[in-house]
Amino acid sequence: MLQLPIYLDNNSTTPMDPRVLEAMLPYFSQNFGNAASRNHSFGWKAEEAVDYAREQIANLINAEPKEIIITSGATESNNLAIKGVFEMYAEKGNHIITIETEHKAVLDTCKHIEKLGAEITYLKTDGQGLITVKQLEDAIKPNTILVSIMYANNEIGVIQPIKEITTLLKSKGILFHTDATQAVGKIPLDVIANGIDLLSFTAHKMYGPKGVGALYVRRKNPRVKVTAQMDGGGHERGMRSGTLNVPGIVGMGKACEICQQDMAKDTERLMKMRDRLENELLVLEESYINGNKEHRLPHVTNMSFKYVEGEGLIMGVKDIAVSSGSACTSASLEPSYVLKALGLDDELAHSSLRFGLSRFTTDEEIDFAINHVKEAVLKLREMSPLWEMFKEGIDLKSIQWAEH
Amino acid sequence: MAYSEKVIDHYSNPRNIGTLDKNSKQVGTGLVGAPECGDVMRLQIEVDDATGIITDAKFKTFGCGSAIASSSLATEWLKGKSVDDALKIDNMDIVEELALPPVKIHCSVLAEDAIKSAINDYRSKNGFAPIEDTKKHY
């Protein structure tokens, strides 16, 4: 039977796969050693487990195990990549290019180093959430040291033209970092074929545990170095000190392995369910998909239902857990900056829902979600003055609104 | 964020949703808020000319649960009140009744504005000067 509420917010975090949990359990109280202890079997066992996991993690993105720097998650990885390059390559330049729809972990890191003398260019995306290589090329300067562009967007799932971007950057000798938090484990991702120099990702978005992530740091062509942001015992090739989170790393390794094994199968199933959800909801008048439909993740859709307000809508769909483009709940009253960047009207940005499906989502749950959302939208439109005006043919832009 | 039971009740079973004839002289309409702020309230009252009593009140609201509840509650309170008494409804009464948290106080302010705006619309239609809003919310 259906268990309510239904979780469809898998871009925020995923449930842990039971197989991952099982792999982790022995590393809490049984094999609890410190992976850096070289003098006894407790340490060796932990180190062995970490080495094995590092291989599983590396395999998923076609990297070498030595290129995987374990962190506490994607936020730390993004910080390490951007701040680390900014410090390490200070002699080469101080200009970094990124895009305005990045996750806050990238944007705020950039803001931080701006105060320390970095020069940051924030590229604008088109109405579909994508940037072009031409835009990037025009932004490059002699002092550009790094370009940081997310692989897939967390709110709308659109995938940037990574290969084209890195082809350009290689020819100019500029490093490329990508926040691939939403993409790793969901779509095939190859750091070699895609010419990626630094890549951030995390375990808890791919059915692994929270609190563990990684930064891929390329070791050949070119050999990339980042200045450590966490000083101490010199763990992780000196780039990230701190006792390794062995159970977390084991879990991340297992999660990566499962993703690699099941990706094709999961993707096909998720895409079918996502498309069905989307098509059924598009039957509603004045409903829209946000972001590019072709270049995007298979398990995500972001939709707007015009003339209903996001927070009211979220309340109306209380039996499903989704996220809204409207940040009213955080008291800011600001609609999502990502949707605003696409040039969406405020009404559309406010009335959006993001659905993120997972390996554990069922057809039955999608059926329920479709009906639930439809009912809520119809009910709220029934009480929306904007809907009534729209139906009467009144142009909302022609009204002098009393802003408050 | 957790909503109070009363907010949930008004949101789930809103009172007096609907539309009155905005061209009628007996009807006052208030439309406040803005789509880009995420709240628009339309509140309408129907007034008995002879007695000055509000005989009907309807609303439609685009907004969060608290905005919907504030306007729903306002219509409930308005019915049967004289226009003069209706002017005395204070946003803090709504805050108290619905147990609105600080971040949602603006919803109650909007409801109070909608009431005043509806009354002024009624007044101007019937040849009275509008009531000056002397209360500063911000």
Coordinates of C-alpha atoms in Angstrom, one line a residue:
Chain A
M1 CA 0.0 0.0 0.0
L2 CA 1.1 3.6 -0.6
Q3 CA 2.8 5.2 2.3
L4 CA 2.2 8.9 2.6
P5 CA 3.8 11.3 2.2
I6 CA 5.6 10.3 -0.9
Y7 CA 9.1 11.4 -1.3
L8 CA 9.8 13.2 -4.6
D9 CA 12.6 15.6 -3.4
N10 CA 15.5 13.4 -4.4
N11 CA 17.6 16.4 -5.6
S12 CA 17.8 17.4 -2.0
T13 CA 18.9 14.1 -0.8
T14 CA 18.2 10.4 -1.5
P15 CA 17.3 7.6 0.9
M16 CA 20.2 5.4 1.5
D17 CA 20.2 2.1 -0.5
P18 CA 19.9 -0.8 2.0
R19 CA 22.9 -2.4 0.2
V20 CA 25.0 0.7 1.1
L21 CA 23.9 0.6 4.7
E22 CA 24.8 -3.1 4.9
A23 CA 28.3 -2.4 3.5
M24 CA 28.8 0.4 6.1
L25 CA 27.7 -1.4 9.2
P26 CA 30.9 -3.4 10.0
Y27 CA 32.9 -0.1 10.0
F28 CA 31.3 1.5 13.0
S29 CA 32.1 -0.7 16.0
Q30 CA 33.8 -3.8 14.5
N31 CA 36.4 -2.5 12.0
F32 CA 36.6 1.0 13.6
G33 CA 40.3 1.6 13.0
N34 CA 41.8 4.8 11.9
A35 CA 42.8 4.4 8.2
A36 CA 46.0 6.4 9.0
S37 CA 47.2 4.0 11.7
R38 CA 50.1 2.2 10.1
N39 CA 51.1 0.0 13.1
H40 CA 48.3 -2.5 13.6
S41 CA 45.6 -4.5 11.9
F42 CA 42.8 -2.1 12.9
G43 CA 44.4 0.6 10.8
W44 CA 45.2 -1.7 8.0
K45 CA 41.7 -3.0 7.7
A46 CA 40.3 0.5 7.6
E47 CA 42.9 1.6 5.1
E48 CA 42.0 -1.4 2.9
A49 CA 38.4 -0.6 3.0
V50 CA 39.1 3.0 2.1
D51 CA 41.3 2.0 -0.8
Y52 CA 38.7 -0.3 -2.1
A53 CA 36.0 2.4 -1.8
R54 CA 38.3 4.9 -3.5
E55 CA 38.5 2.6 -6.4
Q56 CA 34.7 2.2 -6.6
I57 CA 34.3 5.9 -6.5
A58 CA 37.0 6.5 -9.1
N59 CA 35.6 3.9 -11.5
L60 CA 32.2 5.6 -11.6
I61 CA 33.8 8.7 -13.2
N62 CA 36.7 7.0 -15.0
A63 CA 39.3 8.5 -12.7
E64 CA 42.3 7.0 -10.9
P65 CA 41.8 6.2 -7.2
K66 CA 44.7 8.6 -6.4
E67 CA 42.7 11.5 -8.0
I68 CA 39.9 11.2 -5.5
I69 CA 40.2 13.5 -2.5
I70 CA 37.6 12.6 0.1
T71 CA 35.7 15.5 1.7
S72 CA 32.7 16.0 3.8
G73 CA 30.4 16.6 0.8
A74 CA 30.0 18.7 -2.3
T75 CA 30.0 22.0 -0.5
E76 CA 33.4 21.4 0.9
S77 CA 34.6 20.0 -2.5
N78 CA 33.4 23.2 -4.2
N79 CA 35.1 25.3 -1.6
L80 CA 38.4 23.3 -1.9
A81 CA 38.4 23.4 -5.7
I82 CA 37.7 27.1 -6.1
K83 CA 39.6 28.5 -3.1
G84 CA 42.3 26.0 -3.6
V85 CA 42.9 26.9 -7.2
F86 CA 42.6 30.6 -6.5
E87 CA 45.4 30.3 -3.9
M88 CA 47.6 27.8 -5.8
Y89 CA 47.5 29.6 -9.1
A90 CA 47.6 33.1 -7.8
E91 CA 50.8 33.9 -9.8
K92 CA 49.0 33.0 -13.0
G93 CA 46.0 35.2 -12.5
N94 CA 43.0 35.9 -10.4
H95 CA 40.1 35.7 -12.8
I96 CA 37.4 33.0 -12.5
I97 CA 34.4 32.5 -14.6
T98 CA 31.2 30.8 -13.4
I99 CA 27.5 31.1 -14.1
E100 CA 24.7 32.7 -12.2
T101 CA 22.6 29.6 -11.7
E102 CA 25.3 27.7 -9.8
H103 CA 24.6 26.3 -6.4
K104 CA 25.2 28.7 -3.5
A105 CA 28.2 26.6 -2.5
V106 CA 29.9 27.8 -5.7
L107 CA 28.4 31.3 -5.8
D108 CA 29.1 32.1 -2.1
T109 CA 32.6 30.7 -2.4
C110 CA 33.2 33.0 -5.4
K111 CA 31.8 36.0 -3.4
H112 CA 34.2 35.1 -0.6
I113 CA 37.3 35.2 -2.7
E114 CA 36.1 38.3 -4.5
K115 CA 36.8 40.0 -1.2
L116 CA 40.3 38.5 -1.2
G117 CA 41.1 39.9 -4.6
A118 CA 39.6 37.5 -7.1
E119 CA 37.8 38.8 -10.1
I120 CA 34.7 36.8 -10.9
T121 CA 32.6 36.8 -14.0
Y122 CA 29.1 35.4 -13.6
L123 CA 27.8 34.3 -17.0
K124 CA 24.0 34.6 -17.7
T125 CA 22.2 31.6 -19.0
D126 CA 19.6 31.6 -21.7
G127 CA 15.9 31.1 -21.1
Q128 CA 16.5 27.4 -21.0
G129 CA 19.2 27.5 -18.3
L130 CA 22.1 26.9 -20.7
I131 CA 25.2 28.8 -21.6
T132 CA 27.1 28.8 -24.8
V133 CA 30.7 28.2 -25.5
K134 CA 30.8 31.6 -27.4
Q135 CA 29.7 33.3 -24.2
L136 CA 32.4 31.7 -22.3
E137 CA 35.0 32.4 -24.9
D138 CA 34.1 36.1 -24.9
A139 CA 34.5 36.2 -21.1
I140 CA 38.0 34.7 -21.0
K141 CA 40.8 37.1 -20.2
P142 CA 44.6 36.7 -20.0
N143 CA 44.4 36.4 -16.3
T144 CA 41.6 33.7 -16.3
I145 CA 42.8 30.7 -14.2
L146 CA 39.6 28.7 -13.7
V147 CA 36.2 28.2 -15.1
S148 CA 33.6 26.6 -12.7
I149 CA 30.4 25.5 -14.4
M150 CA 28.0 23.0 -12.9
Y151 CA 27.4 19.8 -14.8
A152 CA 23.7 19.6 -14.2
N153 CA 21.5 22.2 -12.4
N154 CA 20.0 21.2 -9.0
E155 CA 16.7 23.0 -9.6
I156 CA 15.9 22.3 -13.2
G157 CA 18.3 19.5 -14.1
V158 CA 19.7 21.0 -17.3
I159 CA 23.0 19.7 -18.4
Q160 CA 25.6 22.2 -19.6
P161 CA 27.7 21.6 -22.8
I162 CA 30.7 20.3 -20.8
K163 CA 32.6 18.7 -23.6
E164 CA 32.5 21.8 -25.8
I165 CA 33.5 24.0 -22.8
T166 CA 36.5 21.9 -21.9
T167 CA 37.7 21.7 -25.5
L168 CA 37.8 25.4 -25.6
L169 CA 39.5 25.7 -22.2
K170 CA 42.2 23.1 -23.0
S171 CA 43.2 25.1 -26.0
K172 CA 43.7 28.1 -23.7
G173 CA 45.3 26.3 -20.8
I174 CA 42.6 27.2 -18.3
L175 CA 41.5 24.8 -15.6
F176 CA 37.9 23.5 -15.5
H177 CA 36.0 22.7 -12.3
T178 CA 32.5 21.3 -12.3
D179 CA 30.0 20.9 -9.5
A180 CA 28.6 17.5 -10.7
T181 CA 26.6 16.8 -7.5
Q182 CA 23.4 16.2 -9.3
A183 CA 24.9 14.3 -12.2
V184 CA 27.3 11.8 -10.8
G185 CA 25.6 8.4 -10.5
K186 CA 22.7 9.5 -12.5
I187 CA 24.2 9.9 -16.0
P188 CA 27.4 8.5 -17.5
L189 CA 30.2 10.8 -16.6
D190 CA 33.8 10.4 -17.7
V191 CA 36.4 12.9 -16.5
I192 CA 38.9 11.9 -19.2
A193 CA 36.5 12.0 -22.2
N194 CA 35.0 15.3 -20.9
G195 CA 38.4 16.9 -20.1
I196 CA 37.4 17.8 -16.6
D197 CA 40.2 18.9 -14.2
L198 CA 38.3 19.2 -10.9
L199 CA 34.9 17.7 -10.1
S200 CA 32.8 17.9 -7.0
F201 CA 30.3 15.3 -5.9
T202 CA 28.7 13.8 -2.8
A203 CA 27.4 10.5 -1.6
H204 CA 24.0 11.4 -0.3
K205 CA 22.5 12.4 -3.7
M206 CA 23.2 8.9 -5.0
Y207 CA 21.8 6.7 -2.3
G208 CA 24.9 7.0 -0.1
P209 CA 25.3 8.5 3.4
K210 CA 25.4 12.2 4.2
G211 CA 28.6 13.8 5.4
V212 CA 30.9 12.3 2.8
G213 CA 31.8 13.5 -0.7
A214 CA 34.8 13.9 -3.0
L215 CA 36.7 16.2 -5.2
Y216 CA 38.3 14.7 -8.3
V217 CA 41.7 16.4 -8.9
R218 CA 43.3 15.5 -12.2
R219 CA 46.9 14.2 -11.9
K220 CA 48.0 14.0 -15.5
N221 CA 47.6 16.4 -18.5
P222 CA 47.7 18.7 -16.6
R223 CA 48.7 17.8 -13.1
V224 CA 46.3 19.9 -11.0
K225 CA 47.1 21.1 -7.5
V226 CA 44.9 22.9 -5.0
T227 CA 45.9 24.6 -1.8
A228 CA 44.5 22.7 1.2
Q229 CA 41.7 24.6 3.0
M230 CA 41.9 22.2 6.0
D231 CA 45.3 21.9 7.5
G232 CA 46.5 19.1 9.7
G233 CA 47.9 15.6 9.4
G234 CA 48.3 15.8 5.6
H235 CA 45.7 13.3 4.7
E236 CA 44.4 13.0 1.1
R237 CA 47.8 13.8 -0.5
G238 CA 48.0 16.9 1.7
M239 CA 44.9 18.5 0.1
R240 CA 42.4 17.7 2.9
S241 CA 43.5 16.8 6.4
G242 CA 41.3 15.1 8.9
T243 CA 40.8 11.5 10.0
L244 CA 38.9 9.7 7.3
N245 CA 35.3 8.9 7.7
V246 CA 35.7 5.2 7.0
P247 CA 32.1 4.0 7.2
G248 CA 31.0 7.0 5.1
I249 CA 33.7 6.4 2.5
V250 CA 32.8 2.7 2.4
G251 CA 29.2 3.7 1.9
M252 CA 30.0 6.2 -0.8
G253 CA 32.1 3.5 -2.6
K254 CA 29.2 1.0 -2.5
A255 CA 26.8 3.7 -3.6
C256 CA 29.0 4.5 -6.6
E257 CA 29.4 0.8 -7.5
I258 CA 25.6 0.3 -7.4
C259 CA 25.0 3.4 -9.5
Q260 CA 27.5 2.2 -12.1
Q261 CA 25.8 -1.2 -12.2
D262 CA 22.2 -0.1 -12.3
M263 CA 22.5 3.2 -14.2
A264 CA 21.2 2.1 -17.5
K265 CA 18.3 0.3 -16.0
D266 CA 17.5 3.1 -13.5
T267 CA 17.7 5.8 -16.1
E268 CA 15.3 4.1 -18.5
R269 CA 12.7 3.5 -15.8
L270 CA 13.1 7.0 -14.2
M271 CA 12.8 8.7 -17.5
K272 CA 9.6 6.9 -18.3
M273 CA 8.1 7.8 -15.0
R274 CA 9.3 11.4 -15.2
D275 CA 7.9 11.8 -18.7
R276 CA 4.6 10.4 -17.6
L277 CA 4.3 12.7 -14.6
E278 CA 5.2 15.6 -16.8
N279 CA 2.9 14.9 -19.6
E280 CA 0.0 14.3 -17.3
L281 CA 0.6 17.6 -15.5
L282 CA 1.0 19.4 -18.7
V283 CA -2.6 18.6 -19.4
L284 CA -3.4 21.3 -16.9
E285 CA -3.9 24.7 -18.6
E286 CA -1.1 27.2 -18.2
S287 CA 1.4 24.7 -16.9
Y288 CA 5.0 24.8 -18.1
I289 CA 8.3 22.9 -17.9
N290 CA 11.2 25.1 -16.7
G291 CA 14.5 24.7 -18.4
N292 CA 15.8 22.8 -21.5
K293 CA 13.9 19.6 -22.1
E294 CA 16.5 17.9 -24.2
H295 CA 19.7 18.4 -22.2
R296 CA 18.7 17.4 -18.8
L297 CA 18.8 14.7 -16.1
P298 CA 16.4 11.8 -16.6
H299 CA 14.8 11.9 -13.1
V300 CA 14.1 15.6 -12.6
T301 CA 11.4 18.0 -13.8
N302 CA 10.6 21.5 -12.7
M303 CA 7.2 22.7 -13.5
S304 CA 5.3 26.0 -13.1
F305 CA 1.5 26.2 -12.6
K306 CA 0.6 29.8 -13.5
Y307 CA -1.7 31.7 -11.2
V308 CA -1.2 29.6 -8.1
E309 CA 1.4 30.6 -5.5
G310 CA 4.2 28.2 -4.7
E311 CA 3.9 28.0 -1.0
G312 CA 0.2 27.6 -1.1
L313 CA 0.7 24.9 -3.6
I314 CA 3.3 23.1 -1.5
M315 CA 0.7 23.2 1.3
G316 CA -1.9 21.8 -1.0
V317 CA 0.3 18.9 -2.0
K318 CA 1.1 17.9 1.5
D319 CA 1.0 14.2 0.7
I320 CA 4.0 14.5 -1.5
A321 CA 7.4 15.9 -0.5
V322 CA 8.6 18.2 -3.3
S323 CA 10.4 21.5 -3.3
S324 CA 9.1 24.9 -4.5
G325 CA 10.8 27.6 -6.4
S326 CA 9.4 30.1 -4.1
A327 CA 11.5 30.7 -1.0
C328 CA 8.7 32.3 1.0
T329 CA 9.2 29.7 3.8
S330 CA 12.6 31.0 4.4
A331 CA 11.0 34.4 5.0
S332 CA 12.8 36.1 2.1
L333 CA 9.8 36.2 -0.2
E334 CA 12.2 35.9 -3.1
P335 CA 11.4 33.4 -5.8
S336 CA 14.2 31.0 -6.9
Y337 CA 17.2 32.9 -8.3
V338 CA 17.7 30.0 -10.8
L339 CA 14.2 30.4 -12.2
K340 CA 14.6 34.2 -12.2
A341 CA 17.8 33.8 -14.2
L342 CA 15.9 32.0 -16.9
G343 CA 13.8 35.1 -17.2
L344 CA 10.7 33.6 -15.8
D345 CA 7.9 35.9 -14.7
D346 CA 7.7 36.2 -11.0
E347 CA 4.3 34.5 -11.0
L348 CA 5.8 31.5 -12.8
A349 CA 8.9 31.4 -10.6
H350 CA 6.8 31.6 -7.5
S351 CA 4.4 28.8 -8.6
S352 CA 6.9 26.1 -9.5
L353 CA 7.5 22.7 -8.1
R354 CA 10.6 20.5 -8.5
F355 CA 10.1 16.8 -8.7
G356 CA 13.1 14.6 -8.2
L357 CA 12.5 10.9 -8.7
S358 CA 14.7 8.1 -7.3
R359 CA 15.5 4.5 -7.8
F360 CA 12.9 3.7 -5.2
T361 CA 10.0 5.7 -6.7
T362 CA 7.2 3.5 -8.0
D363 CA 4.6 3.9 -10.7
E364 CA 1.9 3.8 -8.1
E365 CA 3.5 6.8 -6.3
I366 CA 3.7 8.7 -9.6
D367 CA 0.0 8.0 -10.2
F368 CA -0.8 9.4 -6.8
A369 CA 1.4 12.5 -7.3
I370 CA -0.3 13.3 -10.6
N371 CA -3.7 13.3 -9.1
H372 CA -2.6 15.1 -6.0
V373 CA -1.0 17.9 -7.8
K374 CA -3.8 18.3 -10.3
E375 CA -6.4 18.5 -7.5
A376 CA -4.3 21.1 -5.6
V377 CA -3.7 23.3 -8.6
L378 CA -7.4 23.2 -9.6
K379 CA -8.5 24.0 -6.1
L380 CA -6.1 26.9 -5.7
R381 CA -7.0 28.3 -9.1
E382 CA -10.6 28.2 -8.0
M383 CA -9.6 30.6 -5.2
S384 CA -7.0 32.6 -7.2
P385 CA -8.0 36.1 -8.2
L386 CA -5.3 36.0 -10.8
W387 CA -6.8 32.9 -12.4
E388 CA -10.2 34.6 -12.6
M389 CA -8.6 37.7 -14.2
F390 CA -6.8 35.5 -16.7
K391 CA -10.0 33.7 -17.6
E392 CA -11.7 37.1 -18.1
G393 CA -8.9 38.0 -20.5
I394 CA -7.4 40.7 -18.3
D395 CA -3.7 41.3 -18.8
L396 CA -2.1 41.1 -15.4
K397 CA 0.7 43.3 -16.5
S398 CA -1.8 46.1 -17.2
I399 CA -2.8 46.3 -13.5
Q400 CA -1.2 48.8 -11.2
W401 CA -0.3 46.5 -8.3
A402 CA 0.2 47.9 -4.9
E403 CA 3.6 46.5 -4.0
H404 CA 4.1 45.8 -0.4
Chain B
M1 CA 7.3 25.5 8.7
A2 CA 4.4 24.2 10.7
Y3 CA 1.1 25.9 10.3
S4 CA -1.4 26.4 13.1
E5 CA -4.5 24.2 13.1
K6 CA -6.6 27.3 12.3
V7 CA -4.6 28.2 9.3
I8 CA -4.8 24.6 8.0
D9 CA -8.6 24.6 8.7
H10 CA -9.1 27.8 6.7
Y11 CA -6.8 26.7 3.9
S12 CA -8.5 23.3 3.6
N13 CA -12.1 24.6 4.0
P14 CA -11.9 28.3 3.0
R15 CA -15.0 30.3 3.9
N16 CA -16.7 32.5 1.4
I17 CA -14.6 32.0 -1.8
G18 CA -16.2 33.7 -4.7
T19 CA -17.0 36.8 -6.6
L20 CA -19.6 39.6 -6.1
D21 CA -20.7 41.9 -8.8
K22 CA -18.0 44.5 -8.8
N23 CA -20.2 47.0 -10.7
S24 CA -22.9 47.0 -8.1
K25 CA -23.1 50.1 -6.0
Q26 CA -23.6 47.9 -2.9
V27 CA -20.4 46.1 -3.5
G28 CA -16.9 47.3 -2.5
T29 CA -13.9 45.6 -3.9
G30 CA -10.4 45.6 -2.5
L31 CA -7.5 44.2 -4.6
V32 CA -4.2 44.3 -2.8
G33 CA -0.7 42.8 -3.0
A34 CA 1.2 42.0 -6.1
P35 CA 2.0 38.8 -8.0
E36 CA 5.7 39.3 -7.8
C37 CA 5.5 39.5 -4.0
G38 CA 3.6 36.2 -4.0
D39 CA 0.4 37.5 -2.5
V40 CA -2.7 39.0 -4.1
M41 CA -5.9 39.3 -2.2
R42 CA -9.3 40.3 -3.5
L43 CA -11.9 41.0 -0.9
Q44 CA -15.4 42.1 -1.6
I45 CA -18.2 43.3 0.7
E46 CA -21.8 43.8 0.0
V47 CA -23.4 46.5 2.1
D48 CA -27.1 47.1 3.0
D49 CA -27.5 50.8 2.2
A50 CA -30.2 51.3 4.8
T51 CA -28.4 49.8 7.8
G52 CA -24.8 50.1 6.8
I53 CA -24.4 46.4 7.6
I54 CA -22.1 44.1 5.6
T55 CA -24.5 41.4 4.4
D56 CA -22.0 39.4 2.4
A57 CA -18.3 39.1 1.9
K58 CA -16.3 37.1 -0.6
F59 CA -12.6 36.6 -1.3
K60 CA -10.1 35.1 -3.7
T61 CA -6.5 34.9 -2.8
F62 CA -3.3 34.0 -4.6
G63 CA -0.8 33.3 -1.8
C64 CA 0.5 31.0 0.8
G65 CA -1.7 29.2 3.4
S66 CA -1.5 32.1 5.8
A67 CA -2.6 34.6 3.2
I68 CA -5.5 32.4 2.3
A69 CA -6.5 31.8 5.9
S70 CA -6.2 35.6 6.7
S71 CA -8.6 36.5 4.0
S72 CA -10.9 33.7 4.7
L73 CA -11.1 34.7 8.3
A74 CA -11.6 38.3 7.3
T75 CA -14.7 37.5 5.3
E76 CA -16.1 35.5 8.3
W77 CA -15.6 38.5 10.6
L78 CA -16.9 41.0 8.1
K79 CA -20.3 39.4 7.6
G80 CA -22.9 41.0 9.8
K81 CA -20.6 43.8 11.0
S82 CA -21.4 47.5 10.3
V83 CA -18.9 49.2 7.9
D84 CA -17.7 51.3 10.9
D85 CA -17.0 48.2 13.0
A86 CA -15.3 46.6 10.0
L87 CA -12.8 49.4 9.9
K88 CA -11.8 48.5 13.5
I89 CA -10.5 45.1 12.5
D90 CA -6.8 45.2 13.2
N91 CA -4.2 43.0 11.6
M92 CA -3.0 41.9 15.0
D93 CA -6.4 40.4 15.7
I94 CA -5.9 38.2 12.7
V95 CA -2.4 37.3 13.8
E96 CA -3.7 36.3 17.2
E97 CA -6.7 34.3 16.0
L98 CA -4.6 32.4 13.4
A99 CA -1.4 32.2 15.5
L100 CA 0.6 33.5 12.6
P101 CA 4.4 33.4 13.1
P102 CA 6.4 36.7 12.6
V103 CA 7.3 35.9 9.0
K104 CA 3.6 35.7 8.2
I105 CA 2.5 38.9 9.7
H106 CA 2.5 40.6 6.3
C107 CA -0.4 38.3 5.4
S108 CA -2.6 39.8 8.1
V109 CA -1.5 43.3 7.1
L110 CA -2.6 42.5 3.6
A111 CA -6.0 41.3 4.8
E112 CA -6.4 44.5 6.8
D113 CA -5.5 46.5 3.7
A114 CA -7.9 44.5 1.7
I115 CA -10.8 45.3 4.1
K116 CA -9.9 49.0 4.1
S117 CA -9.6 49.0 0.3
A118 CA -13.0 47.3 -0.1
I119 CA -14.6 49.8 2.2
N120 CA -13.1 52.7 0.4
D121 CA -14.3 51.4 -2.9
Y122 CA -17.8 51.1 -1.5
R123 CA -17.5 54.6 0.0
S124 CA -16.3 56.2 -3.2
K125 CA -19.0 54.5 -5.2
N126 CA -21.6 56.0 -2.9
G127 CA -20.2 59.5 -2.8
F128 CA -18.2 59.4 0.5
A129 CA -14.6 60.4 0.9
P130 CA -12.2 57.6 1.4
I131 CA -11.0 56.8 4.9
E132 CA -7.4 57.8 5.3
D133 CA -5.2 55.0 6.5
T134 CA -3.2 56.5 9.2
K135 CA -1.7 53.3 10.4
K136 CA 1.8 52.7 9.3
H137 CA 2.7 49.1 9.0
Y138 CA 6.3 49.5 8.1

